[in-house]
Amino acid sequence: MIKPDALEANNTGKIIDMIIEAGFSIKAMKLTHLNKTEAETFYAVHSERPFFGELVDYMTSGPIVAAILEKDNAVADFRTLIGATDPAEAAEGTIRKKYAESKAKNAVHGSDSDENAAIECAYHFSGREIVG
Ligand code: ADP
Ligand code: MG
């Protein structure tokens, strides 16, 4: 996902360019706006964390772009491309180093495992609109 802060700052196109330049192919993509229930469901794994309320408020504060990306070693390579959760700790040249505002408003989401990627892809897309 490209998160609300990145859309608000008009960084969507630059982030998509970086994703394509890094060798990912886009299999599905859409602009959407999560409601509270959707954001709570998507981030249910974090429901006990102290920042959960802030995270849900932020993720519902504006539109997001959801995408399914394909690449060999996609999960690990995407996390390398986006950088650490906190932009202050993210490596030079990463999406979060360039475009994240803060540890909370950090521009992009990446799945943390193949298993969760499959769950998250299914969450955002029914399947019919997936290319290939
Ligand atoms: P990542 O997105 O790098 O996988 P996490 O899964 O740990 O990071 O956290 C999910 C999201 O919750 C982060 O991307 C960020 O938007 C938010 N978040 C994480 N830690 C904090 C924090 N300490 N305070 C506020 N928001 C946070
Ligand atoms: Mg995570």
PDB file of C-alpha atoms and ligand atoms in Angstrom:
ATOM      1  CA  MET A   1       0.000   0.000   0.000  1.00  0.00           C
ATOM      2  CA  ILE A   2       0.962   3.587  -0.565  1.00  0.00           C
ATOM      3  CA  LYS A   3      -0.284   5.275   2.596  1.00  0.00           C
ATOM      4  CA  PRO A   4      -2.318   8.488   3.064  1.00  0.00           C
ATOM      5  CA  ASP A   5       0.643  10.782   3.843  1.00  0.00           C
ATOM      6  CA  ALA A   6       2.311   9.877   0.533  1.00  0.00           C
ATOM      7  CA  LEU A   7      -0.852  10.512  -1.479  1.00  0.00           C
ATOM      8  CA  GLU A   8      -1.429  13.802   0.347  1.00  0.00           C
ATOM      9  CA  ALA A   9       2.129  14.916  -0.507  1.00  0.00           C
ATOM     10  CA  ASN A  10       1.691  13.931  -4.184  1.00  0.00           C
ATOM     11  CA  ASN A  11       4.444  11.320  -3.965  1.00  0.00           C
ATOM     12  CA  THR A  12       2.374   8.473  -5.419  1.00  0.00           C
ATOM     13  CA  GLY A  13       3.873   8.596  -8.920  1.00  0.00           C
ATOM     14  CA  LYS A  14       7.454   8.848  -7.676  1.00  0.00           C
ATOM     15  CA  ILE A  15       6.923   5.863  -5.373  1.00  0.00           C
ATOM     16  CA  ILE A  16       5.378   3.777  -8.172  1.00  0.00           C
ATOM     17  CA  ASP A  17       8.369   4.691 -10.381  1.00  0.00           C
ATOM     18  CA  MET A  18      10.781   3.457  -7.700  1.00  0.00           C
ATOM     19  CA  ILE A  19       8.840   0.194  -7.383  1.00  0.00           C
ATOM     20  CA  ILE A  20       8.968  -0.430 -11.150  1.00  0.00           C
ATOM     21  CA  GLU A  21      12.631   0.622 -11.382  1.00  0.00           C
ATOM     22  CA  ALA A  22      13.421  -1.943  -8.664  1.00  0.00           C
ATOM     23  CA  GLY A  23      12.077  -4.708 -10.901  1.00  0.00           C
ATOM     24  CA  PHE A  24       8.600  -5.342  -9.517  1.00  0.00           C
ATOM     25  CA  SER A  25       5.723  -5.897 -11.901  1.00  0.00           C
ATOM     26  CA  ILE A  26       2.336  -4.545 -10.931  1.00  0.00           C
ATOM     27  CA  LYS A  27      -0.308  -7.270 -11.120  1.00  0.00           C
ATOM     28  CA  ALA A  28      -3.170  -5.189  -9.706  1.00  0.00           C
ATOM     29  CA  MET A  29      -3.560  -1.635  -8.416  1.00  0.00           C
ATOM     30  CA  LYS A  30      -6.371   0.544  -7.095  1.00  0.00           C
ATOM     31  CA  LEU A  31      -7.074   3.804  -5.312  1.00  0.00           C
ATOM     32  CA  THR A  32      -9.329   3.281  -2.325  1.00  0.00           C
ATOM     33  CA  HIS A  33     -10.152   4.776   1.065  1.00  0.00           C
ATOM     34  CA  LEU A  34     -10.209   2.376   4.006  1.00  0.00           C
ATOM     35  CA  ASN A  35     -12.967   2.757   6.560  1.00  0.00           C
ATOM     36  CA  LYS A  36     -12.357   2.139  10.270  1.00  0.00           C
ATOM     37  CA  THR A  37     -13.419  -1.503  10.189  1.00  0.00           C
ATOM     38  CA  GLU A  38     -11.264  -2.193   7.133  1.00  0.00           C
ATOM     39  CA  ALA A  39      -8.170  -0.587   8.689  1.00  0.00           C
ATOM     40  CA  GLU A  40      -8.756  -2.419  11.991  1.00  0.00           C
ATOM     41  CA  THR A  41      -9.103  -5.697  10.098  1.00  0.00           C
ATOM     42  CA  PHE A  42      -6.041  -5.128   7.936  1.00  0.00           C
ATOM     43  CA  TYR A  43      -3.879  -4.295  10.974  1.00  0.00           C
ATOM     44  CA  ALA A  44      -5.545  -6.738  13.409  1.00  0.00           C
ATOM     45  CA  VAL A  45      -2.133  -8.237  14.219  1.00  0.00           C
ATOM     46  CA  HIS A  46      -1.243  -4.893  15.874  1.00  0.00           C
ATOM     47  CA  SER A  47      -4.508  -4.530  17.842  1.00  0.00           C
ATOM     48  CA  GLU A  48      -2.777  -4.850  21.230  1.00  0.00           C
ATOM     49  CA  ARG A  49      -0.007  -2.362  20.382  1.00  0.00           C
ATOM     50  CA  PRO A  50      -0.187   1.100  22.023  1.00  0.00           C
ATOM     51  CA  PHE A  51      -0.158   2.833  18.632  1.00  0.00           C
ATOM     52  CA  PHE A  52      -3.110   0.861  17.183  1.00  0.00           C
ATOM     53  CA  GLY A  53      -5.655   3.683  17.531  1.00  0.00           C
ATOM     54  CA  GLU A  54      -3.246   6.185  15.986  1.00  0.00           C
ATOM     55  CA  LEU A  55      -2.497   3.715  13.160  1.00  0.00           C
ATOM     56  CA  VAL A  56      -6.190   3.191  12.355  1.00  0.00           C
ATOM     57  CA  ASP A  57      -6.897   6.958  12.467  1.00  0.00           C
ATOM     58  CA  TYR A  58      -3.977   7.603  10.132  1.00  0.00           C
ATOM     59  CA  MET A  59      -4.806   4.809   7.678  1.00  0.00           C
ATOM     60  CA  THR A  60      -8.396   6.079   7.394  1.00  0.00           C
ATOM     61  CA  SER A  61      -7.385   9.768   7.133  1.00  0.00           C
ATOM     62  CA  GLY A  62      -7.251   9.766   3.328  1.00  0.00           C
ATOM     63  CA  PRO A  63      -7.081   7.554   0.254  1.00  0.00           C
ATOM     64  CA  ILE A  64      -4.463   4.859  -0.235  1.00  0.00           C
ATOM     65  CA  VAL A  65      -3.197   2.935  -3.230  1.00  0.00           C
ATOM     66  CA  ALA A  66      -3.248  -0.845  -2.846  1.00  0.00           C
ATOM     67  CA  ALA A  67      -1.188  -2.970  -5.215  1.00  0.00           C
ATOM     68  CA  ILE A  68      -0.171  -6.542  -5.812  1.00  0.00           C
ATOM     69  CA  LEU A  69       3.488  -6.732  -6.842  1.00  0.00           C
ATOM     70  CA  GLU A  70       5.333  -9.662  -8.362  1.00  0.00           C
ATOM     71  CA  LYS A  71       9.066 -10.378  -8.282  1.00  0.00           C
ATOM     72  CA  ASP A  72      11.420 -13.182  -7.277  1.00  0.00           C
ATOM     73  CA  ASN A  73      12.049 -12.788  -3.540  1.00  0.00           C
ATOM     74  CA  ALA A  74       9.392 -10.063  -3.532  1.00  0.00           C
ATOM     75  CA  VAL A  75       8.720  -9.783   0.210  1.00  0.00           C
ATOM     76  CA  ALA A  76      12.368  -9.370   1.220  1.00  0.00           C
ATOM     77  CA  ASP A  77      13.264  -7.217  -1.788  1.00  0.00           C
ATOM     78  CA  PHE A  78      10.297  -4.902  -1.197  1.00  0.00           C
ATOM     79  CA  ARG A  79      11.262  -4.444   2.436  1.00  0.00           C
ATOM     80  CA  THR A  80      14.781  -3.558   1.307  1.00  0.00           C
ATOM     81  CA  LEU A  81      13.302  -1.031  -1.148  1.00  0.00           C
ATOM     82  CA  ILE A  82      11.036   0.616   1.444  1.00  0.00           C
ATOM     83  CA  GLY A  83      13.552   0.670   4.336  1.00  0.00           C
ATOM     84  CA  ALA A  84      13.067   0.567   8.089  1.00  0.00           C
ATOM     85  CA  THR A  85       9.713   1.398   9.704  1.00  0.00           C
ATOM     86  CA  ASP A  86      11.171   4.608  11.170  1.00  0.00           C
ATOM     87  CA  PRO A  87      12.506   6.864   8.380  1.00  0.00           C
ATOM     88  CA  ALA A  88      15.213   8.078  10.762  1.00  0.00           C
ATOM     89  CA  GLU A  89      16.598   4.531  10.657  1.00  0.00           C
ATOM     90  CA  ALA A  90      15.878   3.824   6.970  1.00  0.00           C
ATOM     91  CA  ALA A  91      18.828   3.417   4.592  1.00  0.00           C
ATOM     92  CA  GLU A  92      19.670   6.135   2.062  1.00  0.00           C
ATOM     93  CA  GLY A  93      17.771   5.757  -1.190  1.00  0.00           C
ATOM     94  CA  THR A  94      14.863   3.826   0.306  1.00  0.00           C
ATOM     95  CA  ILE A  95      11.260   4.923  -0.192  1.00  0.00           C
ATOM     96  CA  ARG A  96      10.763   5.655   3.498  1.00  0.00           C
ATOM     97  CA  LYS A  97      14.029   7.606   3.754  1.00  0.00           C
ATOM     98  CA  LYS A  98      12.906   9.776   0.852  1.00  0.00           C
ATOM     99  CA  TYR A  99       9.195  10.125   1.489  1.00  0.00           C
ATOM    100  CA  ALA A 100       8.138   9.043   5.004  1.00  0.00           C
ATOM    101  CA  GLU A 101       7.148  11.804   7.433  1.00  0.00           C
ATOM    102  CA  SER A 102       7.588   9.809  10.649  1.00  0.00           C
ATOM    103  CA  LYS A 103       7.563   6.309  12.128  1.00  0.00           C
ATOM    104  CA  ALA A 104       3.753   6.422  12.074  1.00  0.00           C
ATOM    105  CA  LYS A 105       3.262   8.243   8.747  1.00  0.00           C
ATOM    106  CA  ASN A 106       5.790   6.217   6.815  1.00  0.00           C
ATOM    107  CA  ALA A 107       4.555   6.384   3.217  1.00  0.00           C
ATOM    108  CA  VAL A 108       4.272   2.677   2.385  1.00  0.00           C
ATOM    109  CA  HIS A 109       3.260  -0.729   3.682  1.00  0.00           C
ATOM    110  CA  GLY A 110       4.954  -3.968   2.683  1.00  0.00           C
ATOM    111  CA  SER A 111       3.898  -7.488   3.577  1.00  0.00           C
ATOM    112  CA  ASP A 112       6.148  -9.262   6.071  1.00  0.00           C
ATOM    113  CA  SER A 113       5.868 -12.836   4.693  1.00  0.00           C
ATOM    114  CA  ASP A 114       4.591 -14.726   1.649  1.00  0.00           C
ATOM    115  CA  GLU A 115       1.728 -16.033   3.789  1.00  0.00           C
ATOM    116  CA  ASN A 116       0.648 -12.540   4.876  1.00  0.00           C
ATOM    117  CA  ALA A 117       1.148 -11.204   1.338  1.00  0.00           C
ATOM    118  CA  ALA A 118      -1.411 -13.740   0.090  1.00  0.00           C
ATOM    119  CA  ILE A 119      -3.853 -12.737   2.852  1.00  0.00           C
ATOM    120  CA  GLU A 120      -3.335  -9.011   2.186  1.00  0.00           C
ATOM    121  CA  CYS A 121      -3.684  -9.407  -1.615  1.00  0.00           C
ATOM    122  CA  ALA A 122      -6.945 -11.284  -1.111  1.00  0.00           C
ATOM    123  CA  TYR A 123      -8.078  -8.592   1.328  1.00  0.00           C
ATOM    124  CA  HIS A 124      -7.733  -5.800  -1.247  1.00  0.00           C
ATOM    125  CA  PHE A 125      -8.565  -7.658  -4.473  1.00  0.00           C
ATOM    126  CA  SER A 126     -11.206 -10.197  -5.351  1.00  0.00           C
ATOM    127  CA  GLY A 127      -8.920 -11.819  -7.908  1.00  0.00           C
ATOM    128  CA  ARG A 128     -10.765 -10.989 -11.130  1.00  0.00           C
ATOM    129  CA  GLU A 129      -8.746  -7.820 -11.695  1.00  0.00           C
ATOM    130  CA  ILE A 130      -5.348  -9.493 -11.171  1.00  0.00           C
ATOM    131  CA  VAL A 131      -3.284  -9.625 -14.396  1.00  0.00           C
ATOM    132  CA  GLY A 132      -1.581 -12.903 -15.378  1.00  0.00           C
TER     133      GLY A 132
HETATM  134  P1  ADP B   1       6.235  -2.122   9.063  1.00  0.00           P
HETATM  135  O1  ADP B   1       5.201  -1.278   8.360  1.00  0.00           O
HETATM  136  O2  ADP B   1       7.634  -1.648   8.777  1.00  0.00           O
HETATM  137  O3  ADP B   1       6.059  -3.601   8.812  1.00  0.00           O
HETATM  138  P2  ADP B   1       5.111  -2.591  11.726  1.00  0.00           P
HETATM  139  O4  ADP B   1       4.451  -3.805  11.137  1.00  0.00           O
HETATM  140  O5  ADP B   1       5.929  -2.785  12.963  1.00  0.00           O
HETATM  141  O6  ADP B   1       6.047  -1.872  10.634  1.00  0.00           O
HETATM  142  O7  ADP B   1       4.004  -1.506  12.063  1.00  0.00           O
HETATM  143  C1  ADP B   1       2.919  -1.285  11.187  1.00  0.00           C
HETATM  144  C2  ADP B   1       2.718   0.205  11.016  1.00  0.00           C
HETATM  145  O8  ADP B   1       2.306   0.761  12.268  1.00  0.00           O
HETATM  146  C3  ADP B   1       3.980   1.006  10.639  1.00  0.00           C
HETATM  147  O9  ADP B   1       4.268   0.958   9.263  1.00  0.00           O
HETATM  148  C4  ADP B   1       3.606   2.399  11.113  1.00  0.00           C
HETATM  149  O10 ADP B   1       2.718   3.052  10.196  1.00  0.00           O
HETATM  150  C5  ADP B   1       2.836   2.088  12.396  1.00  0.00           C
HETATM  151  N1  ADP B   1       3.721   2.114  13.562  1.00  0.00           N
HETATM  152  C6  ADP B   1       4.662   1.196  13.904  1.00  0.00           C
HETATM  153  N2  ADP B   1       5.292   1.517  15.052  1.00  0.00           N
HETATM  154  C7  ADP B   1       4.718   2.684  15.461  1.00  0.00           C
HETATM  155  C8  ADP B   1       4.913   3.541  16.589  1.00  0.00           C
HETATM  156  N3  ADP B   1       5.818   3.264  17.535  1.00  0.00           N
HETATM  157  N4  ADP B   1       4.144   4.643  16.684  1.00  0.00           N
HETATM  158  C9  ADP B   1       3.209   4.935  15.738  1.00  0.00           C
HETATM  159  N5  ADP B   1       2.954   4.176  14.655  1.00  0.00           N
HETATM  160  C10 ADP B   1       3.705   3.068  14.514  1.00  0.00           C
HETATM  161 MG    MG B   2       4.548  -4.910   9.372  1.00  0.00          MG
END
